[in-house]
Coordinates of C-alpha atoms and ligand atoms in Angstrom, one line a residue:
M151 CA 4.8 -4.9 -7.2
C152 CA 5.6 -4.3 -10.8
G153 CA 3.1 -2.7 -13.1
I154 CA 1.5 -4.2 -16.2
I155 CA -0.3 -2.4 -19.1
G156 CA -1.6 -3.9 -22.4
I157 CA -3.5 -2.0 -25.1
A158 CA -5.3 -3.4 -28.2
S159 CA -6.4 -0.6 -30.5
N160 CA -7.0 0.6 -34.0
K161 CA -4.3 3.2 -33.7
P162 CA -0.6 3.3 -32.5
V163 CA -0.4 2.4 -28.8
S164 CA 3.1 3.2 -27.6
I165 CA 2.3 6.8 -26.3
N166 CA -0.6 5.5 -24.2
I167 CA 1.6 2.6 -23.0
I168 CA 4.2 5.1 -21.8
N169 CA 1.6 7.4 -20.2
S170 CA 0.1 4.4 -18.3
L171 CA 3.5 3.2 -17.2
K172 CA 4.2 6.6 -15.7
K173 CA 1.0 6.2 -13.6
L174 CA 2.1 2.7 -12.7
E175 CA 5.6 3.7 -11.6
Y176 CA 4.5 3.8 -8.0
R177 CA 4.4 0.0 -8.2
G178 CA 8.0 -0.3 -9.3
Y179 CA 10.7 1.8 -10.9
D180 CA 13.8 -0.2 -11.2
S181 CA 13.4 -0.6 -15.0
A182 CA 10.8 -0.3 -17.7
G183 CA 10.0 -1.8 -21.1
L184 CA 7.4 -2.3 -23.8
A185 CA 6.8 -4.6 -26.7
T186 CA 4.5 -3.8 -29.7
L187 CA 3.6 -5.8 -32.7
N188 CA 5.0 -4.0 -35.8
N189 CA 5.4 -5.3 -39.3
N190 CA 4.9 -8.9 -38.3
K191 CA 7.6 -8.6 -35.6
I192 CA 7.7 -8.2 -31.9
D193 CA 9.4 -4.8 -31.3
E194 CA 10.8 -4.9 -27.8
K195 CA 12.5 -1.9 -26.0
K196 CA 13.7 -1.8 -22.4
C197 CA 15.9 0.2 -20.1
T198 CA 17.0 0.4 -16.5
G199 CA 15.6 3.2 -14.4
R200 CA 12.5 5.3 -14.9
V201 CA 9.9 5.4 -17.7
E202 CA 11.4 8.7 -18.7
E203 CA 14.4 6.8 -20.0
L204 CA 12.2 4.5 -22.0
E205 CA 10.4 7.5 -23.4
K206 CA 13.8 8.9 -24.5
I207 CA 14.5 5.6 -26.3
L208 CA 11.2 5.8 -28.1
F209 CA 11.8 9.4 -29.0
K210 CA 14.9 8.3 -30.9
S211 CA 13.4 5.1 -32.3
P212 CA 9.6 5.1 -32.2
S213 CA 7.7 1.9 -31.5
E214 CA 4.9 1.5 -34.1
G215 CA 2.0 -0.9 -33.8
N216 CA -1.6 -1.0 -32.7
L217 CA -1.2 -3.6 -30.0
G218 CA 1.4 -3.8 -27.2
I219 CA 2.3 -4.5 -23.6
G220 CA 4.4 -2.5 -21.1
H221 CA 5.9 -3.0 -17.7
V222 CA 7.6 -1.2 -14.8
R223 CA 9.7 -3.5 -12.6
W224 CA 10.4 -3.9 -9.0
A225 CA 13.1 -6.5 -9.0
T226 CA 12.6 -9.9 -7.4
H227 CA 14.6 -12.4 -9.4
G228 CA 17.8 -10.8 -10.9
V229 CA 19.3 -7.3 -10.5
P230 CA 17.5 -4.3 -12.1
N231 CA 19.3 -4.2 -15.5
E232 CA 18.2 -3.9 -19.1
I233 CA 18.3 -7.7 -19.7
N234 CA 16.2 -8.5 -16.7
A235 CA 13.7 -5.7 -17.5
H236 CA 10.3 -6.9 -18.9
P237 CA 9.0 -7.7 -21.5
H238 CA 10.7 -11.1 -21.9
S239 CA 10.4 -12.1 -25.5
T240 CA 11.3 -14.8 -28.0
E241 CA 10.7 -14.3 -31.7
I242 CA 7.1 -15.3 -31.4
V243 CA 5.9 -14.3 -27.9
S244 CA 6.4 -11.5 -25.5
V245 CA 5.5 -11.6 -21.8
V246 CA 5.2 -9.0 -18.9
H247 CA 4.8 -10.4 -15.5
N248 CA 4.0 -9.2 -12.0
G249 CA 4.6 -11.5 -9.0
I250 CA 6.9 -14.5 -8.4
I251 CA 7.1 -18.0 -10.0
E252 CA 8.1 -20.1 -7.1
N253 CA 9.2 -23.2 -9.1
S254 CA 11.1 -21.2 -11.7
D255 CA 14.4 -22.9 -10.9
E256 CA 13.0 -26.4 -11.4
L257 CA 11.2 -25.4 -14.7
K258 CA 14.4 -23.7 -15.9
K259 CA 16.4 -26.9 -15.4
K260 CA 13.8 -28.9 -17.4
L261 CA 13.9 -26.3 -20.3
E262 CA 17.7 -26.2 -20.3
I263 CA 17.8 -30.0 -20.6
K264 CA 15.7 -29.6 -23.7
G265 CA 18.5 -27.3 -25.0
L266 CA 16.8 -24.0 -24.4
R267 CA 19.0 -21.0 -23.3
F268 CA 18.1 -18.2 -21.0
K269 CA 19.2 -14.6 -21.5
S270 CA 18.1 -13.2 -18.1
Q271 CA 18.2 -14.1 -14.4
T272 CA 14.4 -13.6 -14.1
D273 CA 11.7 -16.1 -13.3
T274 CA 9.6 -14.5 -16.0
E275 CA 11.7 -15.9 -18.9
V276 CA 10.6 -19.4 -17.9
I277 CA 7.0 -18.4 -18.8
T278 CA 8.1 -17.0 -22.1
L279 CA 9.9 -20.1 -23.1
L280 CA 7.2 -22.4 -21.9
I281 CA 4.6 -20.6 -24.0
T282 CA 7.0 -20.6 -27.0
E283 CA 7.4 -24.4 -26.7
A284 CA 3.6 -24.8 -26.3
L285 CA 2.9 -22.7 -29.4
K286 CA 4.6 -25.5 -31.4
K287 CA 1.5 -27.7 -30.6
Y288 CA -1.3 -25.4 -29.5
D289 CA -3.1 -22.1 -30.3
P290 CA -2.2 -19.1 -28.0
L291 CA -5.1 -19.7 -25.6
E292 CA -4.3 -23.4 -25.1
S293 CA -0.6 -22.6 -24.9
V294 CA -1.2 -20.2 -22.0
F295 CA -3.5 -22.6 -20.2
S296 CA -1.0 -25.4 -20.5
T297 CA 1.8 -23.1 -19.2
L298 CA -0.3 -21.8 -16.3
K299 CA -0.8 -25.4 -15.2
Q300 CA 3.0 -25.7 -14.7
L301 CA 3.5 -22.5 -12.7
K302 CA 3.5 -22.3 -9.0
G303 CA 3.4 -18.9 -7.2
S304 CA 1.4 -15.7 -7.3
F305 CA 1.4 -13.7 -10.5
A306 CA -0.4 -11.7 -13.2
L307 CA 0.6 -11.9 -16.8
G308 CA 0.2 -9.9 -20.1
I309 CA 1.2 -11.8 -23.3
I310 CA 1.3 -10.9 -27.0
F311 CA 1.9 -13.2 -30.0
K312 CA 3.7 -12.5 -33.2
D313 CA 1.4 -14.7 -35.3
N314 CA -1.9 -13.5 -33.6
K315 CA -1.7 -9.8 -34.2
N316 CA -5.0 -9.0 -32.7
I317 CA -4.9 -10.4 -29.2
I318 CA -3.5 -9.8 -25.8
I319 CA -3.9 -12.6 -23.2
G320 CA -4.0 -11.7 -19.5
A321 CA -3.9 -14.1 -16.6
R322 CA -4.3 -13.7 -12.9
R323 CA -3.2 -15.9 -10.1
G324 CA -2.8 -14.0 -6.8
S325 CA -1.6 -10.7 -8.3
P326 CA -4.3 -8.2 -9.4
L327 CA -5.3 -7.6 -13.0
A328 CA -8.0 -5.4 -14.5
V329 CA -9.5 -4.9 -17.9
G330 CA -10.7 -1.6 -19.3
Y331 CA -13.2 -0.9 -22.1
A332 CA -13.3 1.9 -24.7
Q333 CA -14.6 2.3 -28.2
D334 CA -12.1 0.5 -30.6
E335 CA -9.7 0.0 -27.7
K336 CA -9.4 -2.5 -24.8
Y337 CA -6.9 -2.4 -22.0
L338 CA -5.2 -4.7 -19.5
G339 CA -3.7 -3.2 -16.3
S340 CA -2.3 -4.3 -13.0
D341 CA -4.7 -1.8 -11.5
S342 CA -7.5 0.5 -12.5
Y343 CA -5.5 3.6 -11.7
A344 CA -3.3 3.1 -14.7
L345 CA -6.3 2.8 -17.0
K346 CA -8.3 5.7 -15.5
S347 CA -7.1 8.4 -18.0
M348 CA -8.3 6.1 -20.9
T349 CA -11.6 4.7 -19.5
N350 CA -13.7 4.5 -16.4
K351 CA -15.2 1.1 -17.4
I352 CA -13.4 -1.6 -15.7
S353 CA -13.7 -5.4 -14.9
Y354 CA -11.5 -7.3 -12.5
L355 CA -10.1 -10.7 -13.0
D356 CA -10.5 -13.1 -10.1
D357 CA -7.9 -15.6 -9.1
G358 CA -7.4 -18.2 -11.8
D359 CA -9.1 -16.1 -14.5
L360 CA -7.7 -15.5 -17.9
C361 CA -8.8 -12.9 -20.5
V362 CA -8.4 -12.5 -24.2
L363 CA -8.5 -8.9 -25.4
T364 CA -8.9 -7.6 -29.0
K365 CA -9.6 -4.0 -29.8
D366 CA -13.3 -4.8 -30.1
N367 CA -13.9 -7.4 -27.5
V368 CA -12.9 -9.1 -24.3
E369 CA -13.5 -12.8 -23.4
F370 CA -13.0 -14.2 -19.9
Y371 CA -12.3 -17.8 -18.9
D372 CA -12.1 -19.4 -15.5
E373 CA -9.3 -21.8 -14.6
K374 CA -11.4 -24.7 -15.9
K375 CA -11.3 -23.0 -19.3
K376 CA -15.0 -22.2 -19.1
K377 CA -16.2 -18.9 -20.6
I378 CA -17.4 -16.6 -17.9
N379 CA -19.0 -13.1 -17.7
K380 CA -17.6 -10.2 -15.7
K381 CA -19.3 -7.3 -14.1
I382 CA -18.3 -3.9 -15.6
Y383 CA -17.7 -1.2 -12.9
N384 CA -17.9 2.5 -13.5
L385 CA -14.9 4.2 -11.7
S386 CA -15.3 7.4 -9.9
D387 CA -13.3 10.5 -11.1
D388 CA -10.6 11.3 -8.6
K389 CA -8.9 13.9 -10.9
N390 CA -8.1 16.4 -8.1
T391 CA -6.4 13.9 -5.9
S392 CA -4.4 12.2 -8.7
E393 CA -2.7 15.4 -9.9
K394 CA 0.2 17.0 -8.0
G395 CA -0.9 20.6 -8.6
D396 CA 1.5 23.3 -7.2
Y397 CA 3.1 20.9 -4.7
K398 CA 6.8 19.9 -5.2
N399 CA 5.8 16.2 -4.9
F400 CA 2.9 14.0 -4.1
M401 CA 4.0 13.4 -0.6
S402 CA 3.9 17.0 0.5
K403 CA 0.5 17.3 -1.2
E404 CA -0.7 14.3 0.6
I405 CA 0.6 15.5 4.0
F406 CA -1.0 18.9 3.5
E407 CA -4.3 17.6 2.3
Q408 CA -4.8 15.7 5.6
P409 CA -7.3 18.2 7.0
I410 CA -9.5 17.4 4.0
T411 CA -8.8 13.7 4.3
A412 CA -9.9 13.8 7.9
K413 CA -13.0 15.9 7.1
N414 CA -14.1 13.6 4.2
C415 CA -13.7 10.6 6.3
I416 CA -15.5 12.0 9.3
N417 CA -18.3 13.4 7.2
E418 CA -18.8 9.9 5.6
Y419 CA -19.2 8.2 9.0
I420 CA -20.7 10.8 11.4
D421 CA -24.3 11.8 11.1
S422 CA -24.3 15.2 12.8
L423 CA -28.1 15.4 12.9
K424 CA -28.6 12.0 14.5
K425 CA -25.4 12.5 16.5
D426 CA -24.4 9.0 15.7
I427 CA -22.0 7.0 13.5
N428 CA -23.3 5.6 10.3
I429 CA -22.0 2.1 10.6
Y430 CA -24.5 -0.7 10.4
N431 CA -24.7 -4.3 9.3
F432 CA -22.0 -5.6 11.6
P433 CA -21.1 -9.1 10.3
I434 CA -21.2 -10.2 14.0
Q435 CA -23.6 -8.6 16.5
P436 CA -21.4 -6.2 18.6
N437 CA -22.4 -7.9 21.8
N438 CA -21.4 -11.3 20.5
I439 CA -17.9 -10.3 19.3
N440 CA -15.4 -12.5 21.2
K441 CA -12.2 -10.9 19.9
I442 CA -11.0 -8.4 17.3
V443 CA -8.0 -9.5 15.3
L444 CA -6.3 -6.6 13.4
V445 CA -4.0 -7.5 10.5
G446 CA -1.9 -5.3 8.2
C447 CA 1.7 -4.6 6.9
G448 CA 4.0 -1.7 7.4
T449 CA 2.3 1.6 8.1
A450 CA -1.1 -0.1 8.0
Y451 CA 0.1 -2.4 10.8
H452 CA 1.0 0.7 12.8
S453 CA -2.6 1.9 12.5
C454 CA -3.7 -1.5 13.8
L455 CA -1.4 -1.0 16.7
V456 CA -2.9 2.4 17.5
A457 CA -6.4 0.8 17.3
K458 CA -5.4 -2.0 19.7
Y459 CA -4.9 0.7 22.4
W460 CA -8.3 2.3 21.5
F461 CA -10.2 -0.9 21.5
E462 CA -8.7 -1.9 24.8
E463 CA -9.4 1.5 26.3
L464 CA -13.0 1.9 25.1
T465 CA -14.4 -1.6 24.8
N466 CA -14.3 -4.8 26.7
I467 CA -13.3 -6.7 23.6
D468 CA -10.1 -8.7 23.6
V469 CA -7.8 -7.6 20.8
D470 CA -5.0 -9.4 18.9
I471 CA -2.9 -7.8 16.2
D472 CA -0.6 -9.3 13.7
I473 CA 1.7 -8.5 10.7
A474 CA 0.0 -10.1 7.7
S475 CA 3.1 -12.0 6.5
E476 CA 3.3 -13.7 10.0
F477 CA -0.5 -14.2 10.4
R478 CA -0.8 -16.1 7.1
Y479 CA 1.6 -18.8 8.2
R480 CA 0.8 -19.1 11.9
K481 CA -1.2 -22.0 13.3
L482 CA -4.2 -20.0 14.4
K483 CA -7.3 -21.1 16.3
F484 CA -10.0 -19.5 14.2
N485 CA -13.2 -18.6 16.0
S486 CA -16.5 -17.7 14.2
Q487 CA -17.2 -15.1 16.9
N488 CA -14.0 -13.2 16.2
L489 CA -14.0 -10.3 13.9
Y490 CA -10.9 -10.2 11.6
I491 CA -10.1 -6.7 10.4
F492 CA -7.7 -6.2 7.5
V493 CA -6.2 -2.7 7.0
S494 CA -4.6 -1.7 3.7
Q495 CA -4.3 1.4 1.7
S496 CA -4.0 -0.3 -1.7
G497 CA -6.2 -3.3 -0.9
E498 CA -3.7 -5.3 -3.1
T499 CA -0.9 -6.2 -0.6
A500 CA -0.2 -9.8 -1.2
D501 CA 0.4 -10.8 2.4
T502 CA -2.7 -9.0 3.7
A503 CA -4.8 -10.5 0.8
A504 CA -3.5 -14.0 1.7
A505 CA -4.2 -13.5 5.4
L506 CA -7.8 -12.5 4.4
D507 CA -8.1 -15.6 2.2
L508 CA -7.0 -17.8 5.1
C509 CA -9.8 -16.3 7.2
K510 CA -12.3 -16.9 4.3
K511 CA -11.2 -20.6 4.1
N512 CA -11.8 -20.9 7.8
K513 CA -15.2 -19.3 7.4
V514 CA -14.8 -16.5 9.8
K515 CA -16.1 -13.0 9.4
T516 CA -13.9 -10.4 7.8
C517 CA -13.8 -6.6 7.6
S518 CA -11.5 -4.5 5.6
I519 CA -10.5 -0.9 6.1
I520 CA -9.4 0.2 2.7
N521 CA -8.6 3.2 0.6
S522 CA -8.9 1.6 -2.8
V523 CA -12.5 0.2 -2.7
E524 CA -12.1 -1.4 -6.1
S525 CA -9.3 -3.6 -4.8
T526 CA -9.0 -7.3 -4.3
I527 CA -9.1 -7.1 -0.5
A528 CA -12.2 -4.9 -0.5
R529 CA -14.0 -7.2 -2.9
N530 CA -13.1 -10.3 -0.9
S531 CA -14.1 -9.0 2.5
D532 CA -17.5 -9.6 4.1
W533 CA -17.6 -6.0 5.2
V534 CA -15.8 -2.9 3.9
L535 CA -15.2 0.4 5.7
P536 CA -13.5 2.7 3.1
I537 CA -11.3 5.5 4.4
H538 CA -12.2 7.9 1.5
A539 CA -8.7 9.4 1.3
G540 CA -8.6 9.5 -2.5
P541 CA -5.6 8.0 -4.5
E542 CA -2.4 8.1 -2.5
I543 CA 0.5 8.3 -5.0
G544 CA 3.6 9.0 -2.8
V545 CA 5.1 5.6 -2.0
A546 CA 5.4 6.5 1.7
S547 CA 1.9 6.3 3.2
T548 CA 0.7 9.5 4.9
K549 CA -2.9 10.5 4.4
A550 CA -4.0 6.8 4.2
F551 CA -2.4 6.2 7.6
L552 CA -4.4 9.1 9.0
G553 CA -7.6 7.8 7.3
Q554 CA -7.0 4.3 8.6
M555 CA -6.6 5.6 12.2
I556 CA -9.8 7.7 11.9
V557 CA -11.9 4.9 10.6
L558 CA -10.5 2.5 13.2
Y559 CA -11.3 5.1 15.9
I560 CA -14.8 5.6 14.6
L561 CA -15.4 1.8 14.5
C562 CA -14.1 1.5 18.0
L563 CA -16.5 4.2 19.2
K564 CA -19.5 2.6 17.5
L565 CA -18.7 -0.8 18.9
A566 CA -18.1 0.7 22.4
K567 CA -21.5 2.5 22.2
S568 CA -23.4 -0.5 20.7
R569 CA -22.1 -2.8 23.4
Q570 CA -22.7 -0.1 26.1
D571 CA -19.0 -0.3 27.0
I572 CA -19.1 3.5 27.2
E573 CA -21.8 5.8 28.3
D574 CA -23.8 7.8 25.9
K575 CA -22.6 11.1 27.2
D576 CA -19.0 10.0 26.7
Y577 CA -19.8 8.8 23.2
Q578 CA -21.3 12.2 22.3
L579 CA -18.2 13.9 23.8
F580 CA -15.8 11.7 21.8
L581 CA -17.8 12.4 18.6
E582 CA -17.7 16.1 19.2
R583 CA -13.9 16.1 19.8
L584 CA -13.4 13.9 16.7
K585 CA -15.1 16.6 14.6
L586 CA -12.4 19.0 15.7
I587 CA -9.7 16.9 14.2
P588 CA -9.6 18.5 10.7
D589 CA -9.0 22.0 12.1
A590 CA -6.5 20.7 14.7
I591 CA -4.5 19.0 11.8
K592 CA -4.6 22.3 9.9
K593 CA -3.1 24.0 13.0
T594 CA -0.5 21.2 13.5
L595 CA 0.7 21.6 9.9
K596 CA 1.9 25.1 10.8
I597 CA 4.8 23.6 12.7
E598 CA 6.5 22.9 9.4
S599 CA 9.2 25.6 9.8
S600 CA 10.2 24.3 13.2
I601 CA 10.4 20.8 11.8
Q602 CA 12.5 22.1 8.9
S603 CA 15.0 23.3 11.5
M604 CA 14.8 20.0 13.4
A605 CA 15.5 18.1 10.2
K606 CA 19.0 19.8 9.9
E607 CA 20.0 17.9 13.1
F608 CA 19.9 14.7 11.0
I609 CA 22.2 15.7 8.2
D610 CA 25.3 14.1 9.7
A611 CA 23.6 11.6 11.9
K612 CA 24.6 7.9 11.7
G613 CA 21.2 6.8 12.9
S614 CA 18.3 7.9 15.1
M615 CA 15.7 6.6 17.6
F616 CA 12.0 7.3 18.1
L617 CA 10.6 6.7 21.5
G618 CA 7.0 6.7 22.8
R619 CA 4.7 4.9 25.2
G620 CA 1.1 3.9 25.0
Y621 CA -0.6 5.5 21.9
S622 CA 2.7 7.2 21.1
F623 CA 4.6 3.9 20.7
P624 CA 3.0 3.0 17.3
I625 CA 3.7 6.6 16.3
A626 CA 7.4 6.1 17.2
L627 CA 7.4 3.0 15.0
E628 CA 5.8 4.9 12.2
G629 CA 8.2 7.8 12.6
A630 CA 11.2 5.4 12.3
L631 CA 9.7 3.7 9.3
K632 CA 9.0 7.0 7.5
L633 CA 12.5 8.3 8.2
K634 CA 14.2 5.2 7.0
E635 CA 12.2 4.7 3.9
L636 CA 12.5 8.3 2.8
S637 CA 15.9 9.4 3.9
Y638 CA 17.7 6.0 4.0
L639 CA 18.9 6.9 7.5
H640 CA 18.8 4.1 10.1
A641 CA 16.0 4.6 12.6
E642 CA 14.6 2.5 15.4
G643 CA 11.2 2.9 17.0
Y644 CA 10.9 1.7 20.6
P645 CA 8.6 1.8 23.6
A646 CA 10.5 4.3 25.7
G647 CA 10.3 2.0 28.7
E648 CA 12.1 -0.7 26.8
M649 CA 15.3 1.3 26.2
K650 CA 17.0 0.0 29.4
H651 CA 16.6 -3.6 28.2
G652 CA 19.1 -3.2 25.4
P653 CA 18.7 -0.4 22.9
L654 CA 20.2 2.2 25.4
A655 CA 23.5 0.7 24.3
L656 CA 23.0 2.5 21.0
I657 CA 22.9 5.9 22.5
E658 CA 26.1 7.9 21.9
E659 CA 27.0 11.6 21.9
G660 CA 24.8 13.5 19.5
L661 CA 22.5 10.7 18.3
P662 CA 19.2 12.2 17.5
V663 CA 16.4 10.8 19.7
I664 CA 12.9 11.8 19.0
V665 CA 10.8 11.6 22.1
I666 CA 7.0 11.6 21.5
A667 CA 5.4 12.5 24.8
P668 CA 1.8 13.8 24.9
K669 CA 0.4 14.8 28.3
D670 CA -1.2 11.4 29.1
K671 CA -0.7 8.9 31.8
Y672 CA 2.7 8.0 30.5
Y673 CA 4.1 11.6 30.3
E674 CA 6.2 11.6 33.5
K675 CA 7.5 8.1 32.8
T676 CA 8.5 9.0 29.3
L677 CA 10.4 12.0 30.7
S678 CA 12.3 9.7 33.0
N679 CA 13.2 7.5 30.1
M680 CA 14.3 10.6 28.2
Q681 CA 16.6 11.5 31.1
E682 CA 18.3 8.1 30.7
V683 CA 19.0 9.0 27.1
I684 CA 20.2 12.5 27.9
A685 CA 22.6 11.0 30.5
R686 CA 24.2 9.0 27.6
G687 CA 24.6 12.0 25.3
G688 CA 21.5 11.5 23.1
K689 CA 20.3 14.7 21.3
I690 CA 16.6 15.0 22.2
L691 CA 14.0 16.3 19.8
F692 CA 10.8 16.5 21.8
I693 CA 7.3 16.3 20.4
S694 CA 4.3 16.8 22.6
D695 CA 0.8 18.3 23.0
Y696 CA 1.8 19.9 26.2
K697 CA 3.3 23.4 26.4
K698 CA 5.9 23.2 29.1
E699 CA 9.2 24.9 28.8
L700 CA 11.3 21.9 28.3
I701 CA 13.9 23.2 25.9
N702 CA 17.3 23.5 27.6
E703 CA 20.8 22.4 26.7
N704 CA 19.7 18.8 26.8
V705 CA 16.6 19.1 24.7
R706 CA 17.7 20.5 21.3
F707 CA 14.2 21.1 19.8
G708 CA 10.6 20.9 20.9
V709 CA 7.4 21.1 18.9
T710 CA 3.9 21.3 20.3
V711 CA 0.8 20.1 18.6
P712 CA -2.8 21.1 19.7
F713 CA -4.4 19.1 22.4
L714 CA -7.9 17.7 21.9
D715 CA -8.1 14.5 23.9
N716 CA -5.6 11.9 25.0
L717 CA -7.3 9.4 22.7
L718 CA -6.8 11.5 19.7
S719 CA -3.1 12.4 20.4
P720 CA -1.7 9.7 18.0
I721 CA -3.6 11.3 15.1
L722 CA -2.1 14.8 15.7
L723 CA 1.3 13.5 16.7
T724 CA 1.6 11.8 13.3
I725 CA 1.9 15.1 11.5
P726 CA 5.3 16.1 13.0
I727 CA 6.9 12.7 12.3
Q728 CA 5.7 12.8 8.7
L729 CA 7.0 16.3 8.2
L730 CA 10.3 15.4 9.8
A731 CA 10.9 12.4 7.5
Y732 CA 9.9 14.5 4.6
H733 CA 12.3 17.4 5.4
V734 CA 15.2 15.1 6.2
A735 CA 14.8 13.4 2.9
L736 CA 14.5 16.7 1.1
L737 CA 17.7 18.0 2.7
K738 CA 19.5 14.8 1.7
G739 CA 18.2 15.1 -1.9
C740 CA 16.3 11.8 -1.9
D741 CA 13.6 10.9 -4.3
I742 CA 10.6 11.7 -2.1
D743 CA 7.8 10.1 -4.0
K744 CA 9.8 7.1 -5.1
P745 CA 12.3 6.0 -2.4
R746 CA 14.8 3.5 -3.5
N747 CA 14.1 -0.3 -3.5
L748 CA 10.4 0.3 -2.7
A749 CA 7.0 0.2 -4.5
K750 CA 3.6 1.4 -3.5
S751 CA 1.6 -1.7 -4.0
V752 CA 3.4 -4.8 -2.6
T753 CA 1.8 -7.6 -4.6
V754 CA 4.5 -10.1 -3.9
E755 CA 5.0 -12.1 -0.7
Ligands
F6R967 C1 5.2 2.8 4.3 C2 4.2 2.1 3.5 C3 4.1 0.6 3.6 C4 2.7 0.2 3.4 C5 2.6 -1.3 3.4 C6 1.1 -1.8 3.3 O1 5.1 4.2 4.2 O2 3.5 2.7 2.7 O3 4.7 0.2 4.8 O4 1.9 0.7 4.5 O5 3.3 -1.8 2.3 O6 0.5 -1.3 2.2 P1 -1.1 -1.3 2.1 O7 -1.6 -0.3 3.1 O8 -1.3 -0.9 0.7 O9 -1.5 -2.7 2.4

């Protein structure tokens, strides 16, 4: 959460800081700010709301200076207002911060006893004051090192100093931080995406690292203050996928490019000539895998849940699944023959990264299924299976979810085949059907106008429920998550068979209930559960891959997606629930790409 940018240059930096902050807004958009060094002074400007507001302030009163830092905030400590916005500065130092300082209350008390006063409610101001105090005794580098020693938590920092006009110091502990290189200009960024328009040459700080940037040079230090070298990566150019083009917003673009997402992903992994899947170098021999443990957060967790059903259906491997924020604190029995799989779009989610670290500490084999291959999680895993979806900008995950499911399905098929849990002829059949997915998604997207009509049913709704069984249960959870995060309408996802154990009490006249019922072994059972809802006045919106005339006075709407194979139904049934959330949010006038209170990359616990 939160986005950091820093630029050291031989020309004014404020315009590039603003442009980078616009790119970083997906990480946080409660408030924004920047500080430049100008005329021997720290010139700080901040505002609540979006970077556009900050840009207006700069338009009236430009920020000069060839060195500066900027920030977009996703509030943790203190409400999103101008005072709590970053940077947090004293006369001699200015700090931008991503993450949480866990011992900030304790440090604050100590500083207050010394007579220091705080302006904001943030944990960040503690860092600013600690460095300011340290600068009375030490140079900037030593001041930052001595401050870092006192901080507990997970964070990334960007710091500038009034009396050292040429340097920006960056420090990473837990939260990601990257450095970019160009002629006469060096950059600090909380991710490489923000730096991409300025450079494709990037290094990444590891946990505990610190860097000192000038316009000409970057020096890296480890936590023991030893100078270290860093590899410089060349980033790929994703221009097409990082621009909105003719679409109204990134989310609609990302929904509608899913046929391409699926195609790219399938082409990367399926060798049509050899009729096989290009996945080799398993960290554990497939026959020796004792258990698969799938871990993720939010939407990524839902893709893990879909995969659990696939692994159980197609392999004889035992499967566990966990939400990363729970996994990381559980008392687990690690087993070196278990394969631990971490699923994440950003590859920077703090809980997922910490869960992965826990596995590393316990010396077990890890695999990550990742969109951003330059991310922390990808770099820290033994084995990486990228989803090749291209940058996903809309805060609500859509095409990355689809890509995660496809890679998990491909991995499952490969494991099932390698272990001979499935026969070769079935393997070939499953591969052939998978190749039909991009076209089937294209056809599915044509239901958009029916979904638009369905969305109107939600305008006056007080809440809603999504029901499914088997593979459709995770899609019900995902449907509810998408609807609540985009339209702020309460939504619950449930296994349809669970309704009678409590949630049925929520059903009242006119409550929209989305029933996801492909023609699989659960179909008839789901219909019975649906009848229980109808009997209590629920308004049924029916989504299936089976064309049966179900629409009557009890079933308000029905949409049908193409049928390929029961195993692939969750992939196609995802499209209607994404479109539904999108259109309800659009009708309600919500900010589609930046829903309130959220951020794209959740780098705090
Ligand atoms: C919901 C959504 C989130 C993310 C979750 C994990 O639309 O996007 O629930 O799925 O924050 O993020 P990643 O996949 O980056 O680890």
